[in-house]
Short mmCIF file of C-alpha atoms and ligand atoms in Angstrom, two decimals:
data_model
loop_
_atom_site.label_atom_id
_atom_site.label_comp_id
_atom_site.label_asym_id
_atom_site.label_seq_id
_atom_site.Cartn_x
_atom_site.Cartn_y
_atom_site.Cartn_z
CA UNK A 1 10.87 13.05 1.56
CA UNK A 2 8.85 15.97 2.59
CA UNK A 3 6.27 14.97 5.24
CA UNK A 4 3.25 16.58 6.79
CA UNK A 5 4.17 19.72 8.67
CA UNK A 6 1.23 19.15 11.78
CA UNK A 7 -0.71 22.10 13.31
CA UNK A 8 -1.44 21.95 16.68
CA UNK A 9 -5.15 22.38 18.20
CA UNK A 10 -6.28 25.41 16.49
CA UNK A 11 -5.53 27.27 19.15
CA UNK A 12 -2.08 27.07 19.45
CA UNK A 13 -2.21 27.65 15.56
CA UNK A 14 -3.54 31.07 16.43
CA UNK A 15 -1.02 31.39 19.53
CA UNK A 16 2.30 30.35 16.94
CA UNK A 17 1.04 33.10 14.22
CA UNK A 18 1.49 35.75 16.82
CA UNK A 19 4.54 34.03 17.96
CA UNK A 20 5.17 34.01 14.04
CA UNK A 21 8.45 31.98 14.18
CA UNK A 22 9.45 29.22 11.90
CA UNK A 23 8.06 26.55 13.96
CA UNK A 24 4.75 27.93 14.52
CA UNK A 25 4.04 26.82 11.05
CA UNK A 26 0.51 24.95 10.12
CA UNK A 27 -0.76 23.08 12.61
CA UNK A 28 -4.08 21.18 13.95
CA UNK A 29 -3.80 17.62 15.33
CA UNK A 30 -6.80 16.09 17.48
CA UNK A 31 -7.85 13.38 18.38
CA UNK A 32 -11.22 11.80 18.98
CA UNK A 33 -12.10 8.26 19.83
CA UNK A 34 -14.26 6.06 17.23
CA UNK A 35 -14.70 3.16 16.86
CA UNK A 36 -14.57 1.05 19.79
CA UNK A 37 -11.88 -0.53 19.62
CA UNK A 38 -13.36 -4.04 19.36
CA UNK A 39 -14.81 -2.85 16.35
CA UNK A 40 -12.04 -1.56 14.68
CA UNK A 41 -12.23 -0.96 11.00
CA UNK A 42 -9.70 1.49 9.00
CA UNK A 43 -10.96 4.50 6.88
CA UNK A 44 -9.68 8.08 6.05
CA UNK A 45 -9.43 10.72 3.99
CA UNK A 46 -6.86 13.05 2.13
CA UNK A 47 -7.52 16.30 0.58
CA UNK A 48 -5.49 18.87 -1.14
CA UNK A 49 -5.97 22.15 -2.24
CA UNK A 50 -3.58 22.78 -4.78
CA UNK A 51 0.46 22.86 -4.82
CA UNK A 52 2.32 25.15 -5.99
CA UNK A 53 4.89 28.29 -4.97
CA UNK A 54 3.19 28.15 -1.47
CA UNK A 55 5.41 29.89 1.14
CA UNK A 56 5.05 30.60 4.48
CA UNK A 57 6.63 33.90 3.86
CA UNK A 58 4.49 35.26 1.30
CA UNK A 59 1.19 34.16 3.42
CA UNK A 60 -0.43 36.41 6.07
CA UNK A 61 -1.31 34.70 9.39
CA UNK A 62 -5.12 35.58 8.23
CA UNK A 63 -5.04 33.87 5.19
CA UNK A 64 -3.27 31.01 6.92
CA UNK A 65 -5.79 30.72 9.09
CA UNK A 66 -8.56 31.12 6.97
CA UNK A 67 -6.80 27.96 4.33
CA UNK A 68 -6.76 25.91 7.58
CA UNK A 69 -10.25 26.45 8.57
CA UNK A 70 -11.55 25.68 5.57
CA UNK A 71 -8.98 22.99 4.79
CA UNK A 72 -10.41 21.51 8.50
CA UNK A 73 -13.94 21.58 7.41
CA UNK A 74 -13.89 19.88 4.03
CA UNK A 75 -11.88 16.87 5.96
CA UNK A 76 -14.68 16.54 8.68
CA UNK A 77 -17.15 16.72 6.36
CA UNK A 78 -15.94 13.82 4.58
CA UNK A 79 -15.00 11.91 7.43
CA UNK A 80 -17.62 11.94 9.39
CA UNK A 81 -19.75 10.16 6.23
CA UNK A 82 -16.82 7.80 6.83
CA UNK A 83 -17.56 7.41 10.15
CA UNK A 84 -20.95 6.91 9.25
CA UNK A 85 -20.27 4.07 7.57
CA UNK A 86 -20.77 6.21 4.52
CA UNK A 87 -19.24 5.59 0.87
CA UNK A 88 -15.57 6.22 -0.04
CA UNK A 89 -17.58 7.91 -2.65
CA UNK A 90 -19.58 10.03 -0.95
CA UNK A 91 -17.16 11.28 1.43
CA UNK A 92 -14.72 12.21 -2.11
CA UNK A 93 -17.64 13.77 -3.38
CA UNK A 94 -18.90 15.97 -0.47
CA UNK A 95 -15.47 17.42 0.76
CA UNK A 96 -14.67 18.06 -2.41
CA UNK A 97 -18.20 20.28 -2.58
CA UNK A 98 -17.14 22.50 0.74
CA UNK A 99 -13.82 23.44 -1.39
CA UNK A 100 -15.60 24.30 -4.57
CA UNK A 101 -18.22 26.48 -2.66
CA UNK A 102 -14.97 28.59 -1.19
CA UNK A 103 -13.13 31.24 -3.14
CA UNK A 104 -9.76 30.04 -1.74
CA UNK A 105 -9.14 27.77 -4.16
CA UNK A 106 -9.00 27.13 -7.53
CA UNK A 107 -12.32 25.42 -8.35
CA UNK A 108 -15.84 26.00 -8.23
CA UNK A 109 -16.33 29.26 -7.10
CA UNK A 110 -12.73 30.50 -6.93
CA UNK A 111 -12.05 28.99 -9.77
CA UNK A 112 -9.33 30.96 -12.67
CA UNK A 113 -10.18 32.85 -15.62
CA UNK A 114 -8.70 31.67 -18.84
CA UNK A 115 -7.51 34.25 -21.62
CA UNK A 116 -10.84 35.16 -22.97
CA UNK A 117 -12.20 36.27 -19.33
CA UNK A 118 -14.49 32.96 -19.11
CA UNK A 119 -14.33 30.05 -16.05
CA UNK A 120 -14.12 26.70 -17.22
CA UNK A 121 -14.22 24.26 -15.23
CA UNK A 122 -12.78 20.72 -15.10
CA UNK A 123 -13.92 17.44 -12.82
CA UNK A 124 -13.15 13.79 -12.04
CA UNK A 125 -14.27 10.96 -9.60
CA UNK A 126 -13.61 7.31 -9.95
CA UNK A 127 -15.07 4.53 -7.67
CA UNK A 128 -12.14 1.88 -6.70
CA UNK A 129 -14.65 -0.56 -6.00
CA UNK A 130 -16.45 -0.51 -9.88
CA UNK A 131 -13.87 1.10 -11.82
CA UNK A 132 -16.40 3.35 -12.89
CA UNK A 133 -15.71 7.03 -13.22
CA UNK A 134 -16.96 10.16 -14.60
CA UNK A 135 -15.49 13.92 -16.00
CA UNK A 136 -16.49 16.53 -17.11
CA UNK A 137 -14.07 19.78 -19.08
CA UNK A 138 -14.89 22.90 -20.02
CA UNK A 139 -17.87 23.74 -18.16
CA UNK A 140 -18.63 27.27 -17.40
CA UNK A 141 -22.66 26.82 -15.71
CA UNK A 142 -21.83 24.04 -13.13
CA UNK A 143 -21.66 25.17 -9.77
CA UNK A 144 -20.35 22.19 -8.55
CA UNK A 145 -18.30 20.49 -11.34
CA UNK A 146 -17.49 17.16 -8.91
CA UNK A 147 -21.26 16.67 -8.65
CA UNK A 148 -21.75 16.71 -12.43
CA UNK A 149 -18.38 14.25 -13.15
CA UNK A 150 -20.68 12.01 -10.46
CA UNK A 151 -24.06 12.53 -12.76
CA UNK A 152 -22.26 11.13 -15.47
CA UNK A 153 -20.13 8.14 -13.71
CA UNK A 154 -23.44 6.86 -12.35
CA UNK A 155 -26.20 8.40 -14.53
CA UNK A 156 -24.76 8.09 -18.25
CA UNK A 157 -22.82 5.40 -20.43
CA UNK A 158 -19.84 7.70 -20.99
CA UNK A 159 -16.60 8.78 -18.90
CA UNK A 160 -16.13 12.17 -20.50
CA UNK A 161 -18.42 15.02 -21.48
CA UNK A 162 -17.48 18.15 -22.33
CA UNK A 163 -18.70 22.07 -22.69
CA UNK A 164 -22.21 22.53 -24.21
CA UNK A 165 -23.00 18.70 -23.77
CA UNK A 166 -21.97 18.51 -20.47
CA UNK A 167 -24.15 21.56 -19.22
CA UNK A 168 -27.00 19.83 -21.30
CA UNK A 169 -26.45 17.22 -19.55
CA UNK A 170 -26.41 18.44 -16.44
CA UNK A 171 -29.68 19.88 -16.82
CA UNK A 172 -31.23 16.65 -17.27
CA UNK A 173 -29.72 15.77 -14.25
CA UNK A 174 -31.10 18.32 -11.91
CA UNK A 175 -27.48 19.78 -11.37
CA UNK A 176 -27.28 22.88 -9.59
CA UNK A 177 -26.21 25.66 -12.34
CA UNK A 178 -25.44 29.01 -11.80
CA UNK A 179 -25.08 32.51 -14.05
CA UNK A 180 -21.09 32.44 -15.17
CA UNK A 181 -20.45 35.86 -13.35
CA UNK A 182 -20.73 33.76 -9.81
CA UNK A 183 -17.36 32.52 -10.89
CA UNK A 184 -15.81 36.14 -10.52
CA UNK A 185 -13.39 36.47 -7.81
CA UNK A 186 -10.96 39.55 -7.62
CA UNK A 187 -8.26 37.22 -6.89
CA UNK A 188 -8.82 35.57 -9.83
CA UNK A 189 -9.23 37.79 -12.22
CA UNK A 190 -6.76 40.02 -11.23
CA UNK A 191 -3.98 37.05 -11.60
CA UNK A 192 -5.64 37.37 -15.16
CA UNK A 193 -4.24 40.38 -16.10
CA UNK A 194 -0.78 39.76 -14.27
CA UNK A 195 0.14 37.12 -16.80
CA UNK A 196 -1.28 38.73 -19.39
CA UNK A 197 0.98 41.87 -18.65
CA UNK A 198 4.14 39.21 -17.93
CA UNK A 199 2.94 37.20 -21.15
CA UNK A 200 3.54 40.11 -23.41
CA UNK A 201 6.66 41.09 -21.92
CA UNK A 202 7.90 37.97 -22.67
CA UNK A 203 6.24 37.02 -25.71
CA UNK A 204 6.55 38.95 -29.26
CA UNK A 205 4.25 37.17 -31.53
CA UNK A 206 0.66 35.44 -30.79
CA UNK A 207 1.84 32.59 -32.53
CA UNK A 208 4.68 31.79 -29.86
CA UNK A 209 2.47 32.86 -26.76
CA UNK A 210 1.98 30.27 -23.81
CA UNK A 211 0.59 31.32 -21.21
CA UNK A 212 3.61 31.30 -18.45
CA UNK A 213 2.10 28.56 -15.54
CA UNK A 214 5.35 29.63 -13.67
CA UNK A 215 4.15 32.87 -13.13
CA UNK A 216 5.12 33.96 -9.40
CA UNK A 217 1.96 35.10 -8.40
CA UNK A 218 -0.13 32.18 -10.36
CA UNK A 219 -3.15 31.41 -8.56
CA UNK A 220 -3.07 27.44 -7.31
CA UNK A 221 -5.96 25.42 -5.79
CA UNK A 222 -7.22 22.77 -7.72
CA UNK A 223 -8.71 20.64 -5.29
CA UNK A 224 -9.03 16.53 -4.22
CA UNK A 225 -9.96 14.11 -2.36
CA UNK A 226 -9.30 10.37 -1.26
CA UNK A 227 -10.82 8.09 0.94
CA UNK A 228 -11.32 4.50 1.78
CA UNK A 229 -14.50 3.77 3.66
CA UNK A 230 -15.46 0.87 6.21
CA UNK A 231 -16.25 -1.39 3.42
CA UNK A 232 -12.73 -1.15 2.32
CA UNK A 233 -13.98 0.98 -1.00
CA UNK A 234 -11.93 3.64 -2.58
CA UNK A 235 -12.55 6.73 -4.40
CA UNK A 236 -10.87 9.67 -5.91
CA UNK A 237 -11.89 12.84 -6.75
CA UNK A 238 -10.24 16.32 -8.36
CA UNK A 239 -12.02 19.23 -8.89
CA UNK A 240 -10.29 22.56 -10.73
CA UNK A 241 -10.87 26.08 -12.42
CA UNK A 242 -7.50 24.88 -14.99
CA UNK A 243 -4.34 27.48 -15.24
CA UNK A 244 -4.92 31.08 -15.57
CA UNK A 245 -4.78 32.39 -19.25
CA UNK A 246 -5.47 28.79 -21.01
CA UNK A 247 -6.42 28.81 -24.19
CA UNK A 248 -8.23 27.32 -26.83
CA UNK A 249 -10.36 25.43 -24.66
CA UNK A 250 -7.20 23.47 -22.89
CA UNK A 251 -8.08 20.78 -21.15
CA UNK A 252 -5.55 19.71 -17.97
CA UNK A 253 -5.12 16.37 -15.94
CA UNK A 254 -8.04 16.95 -13.51
CA UNK A 255 -10.73 15.75 -15.44
CA UNK A 256 -8.42 12.71 -17.35
CA UNK A 257 -9.18 9.63 -15.39
CA UNK A 258 -5.46 8.17 -14.72
CA UNK A 259 -3.56 11.06 -14.69
CA UNK A 260 -5.37 13.43 -12.61
CA UNK A 261 -7.81 11.09 -10.65
CA UNK A 262 -7.75 6.90 -10.43
CA UNK A 263 -8.59 4.72 -7.74
CA UNK A 264 -8.84 1.37 -7.99
CA UNK A 265 -9.54 -1.10 -4.74
CA UNK A 266 -6.43 -3.32 -5.49
CA UNK A 267 -4.23 -0.90 -5.37
CA UNK A 268 -5.38 2.99 -4.13
CA UNK A 269 -6.86 6.10 -4.38
CA UNK A 270 -5.01 9.04 -6.47
CA UNK A 271 -5.82 12.85 -6.88
CA UNK A 272 -3.16 15.38 -8.42
CA UNK A 273 -2.31 18.91 -9.04
CA UNK A 274 0.02 20.55 -10.62
CA UNK A 275 1.58 21.61 -14.36
CA UNK A 276 -1.34 19.46 -15.77
CA UNK A 277 0.44 18.67 -19.34
CA UNK A 278 2.92 16.87 -17.34
CA UNK A 279 0.90 15.08 -15.73
CA UNK A 280 -0.98 13.65 -18.96
CA UNK A 281 1.97 12.91 -20.25
CA UNK A 282 3.22 10.27 -17.00
CA UNK A 283 -0.15 9.32 -16.65
CA UNK A 284 0.50 10.35 -13.14
CA UNK A 285 -2.15 8.63 -10.94
CA UNK A 286 -2.35 5.81 -12.51
CA UNK A 287 1.36 4.97 -12.59
CA UNK A 288 1.05 4.88 -9.00
CA UNK A 289 -1.74 2.30 -8.96
CA UNK A 290 0.48 0.24 -11.78
CA UNK A 291 3.81 0.39 -9.73
CA UNK A 292 1.82 -0.86 -6.68
CA UNK A 293 0.11 -3.71 -8.79
CA UNK A 294 2.38 -4.62 -11.25
CA UNK A 295 5.98 -3.62 -9.26
CA UNK A 296 5.15 -4.35 -6.15
CA UNK A 297 5.61 -1.07 -4.41
CA UNK A 298 4.01 0.48 -1.50
CA UNK A 299 2.08 3.85 -1.77
CA UNK A 300 4.77 6.17 -0.48
CA UNK A 301 7.51 4.59 -2.57
CA UNK A 302 5.37 4.39 -5.75
CA UNK A 303 4.53 8.06 -4.86
CA UNK A 304 7.61 9.01 -4.19
CA UNK A 305 8.94 7.55 -7.54
CA UNK A 306 6.27 9.49 -9.53
CA UNK A 307 6.84 12.74 -7.83
CA UNK A 308 10.68 13.29 -6.96
CA UNK A 309 12.13 11.14 -9.65
CA UNK A 310 9.89 11.34 -13.12
CA UNK A 311 7.99 14.39 -12.42
CA UNK A 312 10.81 16.97 -10.99
CA UNK A 313 12.56 17.23 -14.79
CA UNK A 314 9.26 18.18 -16.49
CA UNK A 315 7.17 19.78 -14.37
CA UNK A 316 5.88 20.83 -10.53
CA UNK A 317 3.40 19.53 -8.39
CA UNK A 318 1.79 17.06 -6.10
CA UNK A 319 -0.57 14.07 -5.50
CA UNK A 320 -2.44 12.65 -2.27
CA UNK A 321 -3.12 9.04 -2.14
CA UNK A 322 -4.88 6.38 0.40
CA UNK A 323 -4.38 3.08 -0.44
CA UNK A 324 -6.77 -0.22 0.77
CA UNK A 325 -5.52 -0.72 3.97
CA UNK A 326 -5.58 3.11 4.83
CA UNK A 327 -1.95 4.02 4.36
CA UNK A 328 -2.16 7.79 3.69
CA UNK A 329 0.51 9.99 1.50
CA UNK A 330 0.88 13.73 0.29
CA UNK A 331 3.84 13.93 -1.81
CA UNK A 332 5.02 17.15 -3.56
CA UNK A 333 7.67 18.49 -5.98
CA UNK A 334 6.72 22.55 -4.84
CA UNK A 335 7.41 24.94 -1.76
CA UNK A 336 3.86 24.03 -0.55
CA UNK A 337 0.92 22.34 -0.83
CA UNK A 338 -2.59 22.49 0.70
CA UNK A 339 -3.61 19.38 2.09
CA UNK A 340 -4.78 17.38 5.70
CA UNK A 341 -5.59 13.69 5.84
CA UNK A 342 -7.55 12.52 9.12
CA UNK A 343 -7.75 8.44 9.80
CA UNK A 344 -10.10 6.41 11.74
CA UNK A 345 -8.61 7.09 14.92
CA UNK A 346 -10.11 11.26 14.01
CA UNK A 347 -6.09 12.06 13.86
CA UNK A 348 -6.35 15.18 11.66
CA UNK A 349 -3.01 16.62 10.09
CA UNK A 350 -3.09 19.84 8.56
CA UNK A 351 0.23 21.28 6.56
CA UNK A 352 0.75 23.96 4.05
CA UNK A 353 4.31 23.96 3.48
CA UNK A 354 7.60 22.20 2.93
CA UNK A 355 9.74 20.90 5.85
N1 LIG B 1 -3.84 20.50 -12.49
C1 LIG B 1 -4.13 21.50 -12.86
C2 LIG B 1 -4.80 21.56 -14.28
O1 LIG B 1 -3.78 21.53 -14.81
C3 LIG B 1 -3.77 22.92 -12.22
C4 LIG B 1 -3.47 22.49 -11.21
O2 LIG B 1 -3.69 21.18 -10.42
O3 LIG B 1 -3.15 23.58 -10.21
O4 LIG B 1 -5.48 22.15 -15.09
#
């Protein structure tokens, strides 16, 4: 079982970076005391910023710090909402907004490029109390796709909107739109060029071409959040640019309810990241919930089965989850996953690499 690795208080992390030894990795762990002991209500939040070949030896100290800081800002945003009695849905949405607005992740601002040089964004959100859900796919001008997915959930009779229609709905709902050039980042653009070059070498004809998702420098960074609020309600959300060099309007698991995102107050809230085709085929997020509901598994057991027994033979990635009692999980079968969790005590854990 891959366990969470902790950073110490951020200052220790910085010192750790200077000393730069293997055990200095990832650390932020801080404790705040709330709510009153007499008024203890379970709540919590878990986030991810993508899984893949994320290795400590390939990451500079300044990059590690940048990721750690952004993960901390994101999770504290959601935690504050939960602490003040806000809903799990709001905590998930606003936490994801922080990561969508950062170029570090493959979502919103930092979304990867498709083969044709556009950025096509996908997102979904689900409310575990009502089992309502909203999703959008292939949007190119929506600054924060998770906000549009939320609008689909609360202001439309549908679950999933795609492309131009989704953008038309965004205008009607007053969701913030941007020029497609907003999503340009040098990192993502260079990643597309590298993947295209590697692809040309490997495949001879257009017919057999398929983006090589396992290429070494593929950009990871789909983002997700799951939360339990003080009223016992769960929510999950996921937002992504998909996979570098994707073609033919490919849509991954992130906007598919049951595959990349699922929440049900009876069981858990789940957000997945990794090679989407395999998460779709495994109905991965719902599978965790189903094993809990019908098989009596705990969240941890179900997450381990999906990630370490069912997926490895077909595809790599990870998931985060929280159950209705506030148990939290972050499992992955790749070398790393950007992740953080924070409970009702304010205990914060941030990690990136495999133990
Ligand atoms: N699951 C996403 C997709 O396939 C990508 C990722 O999580 O890295 O679109």
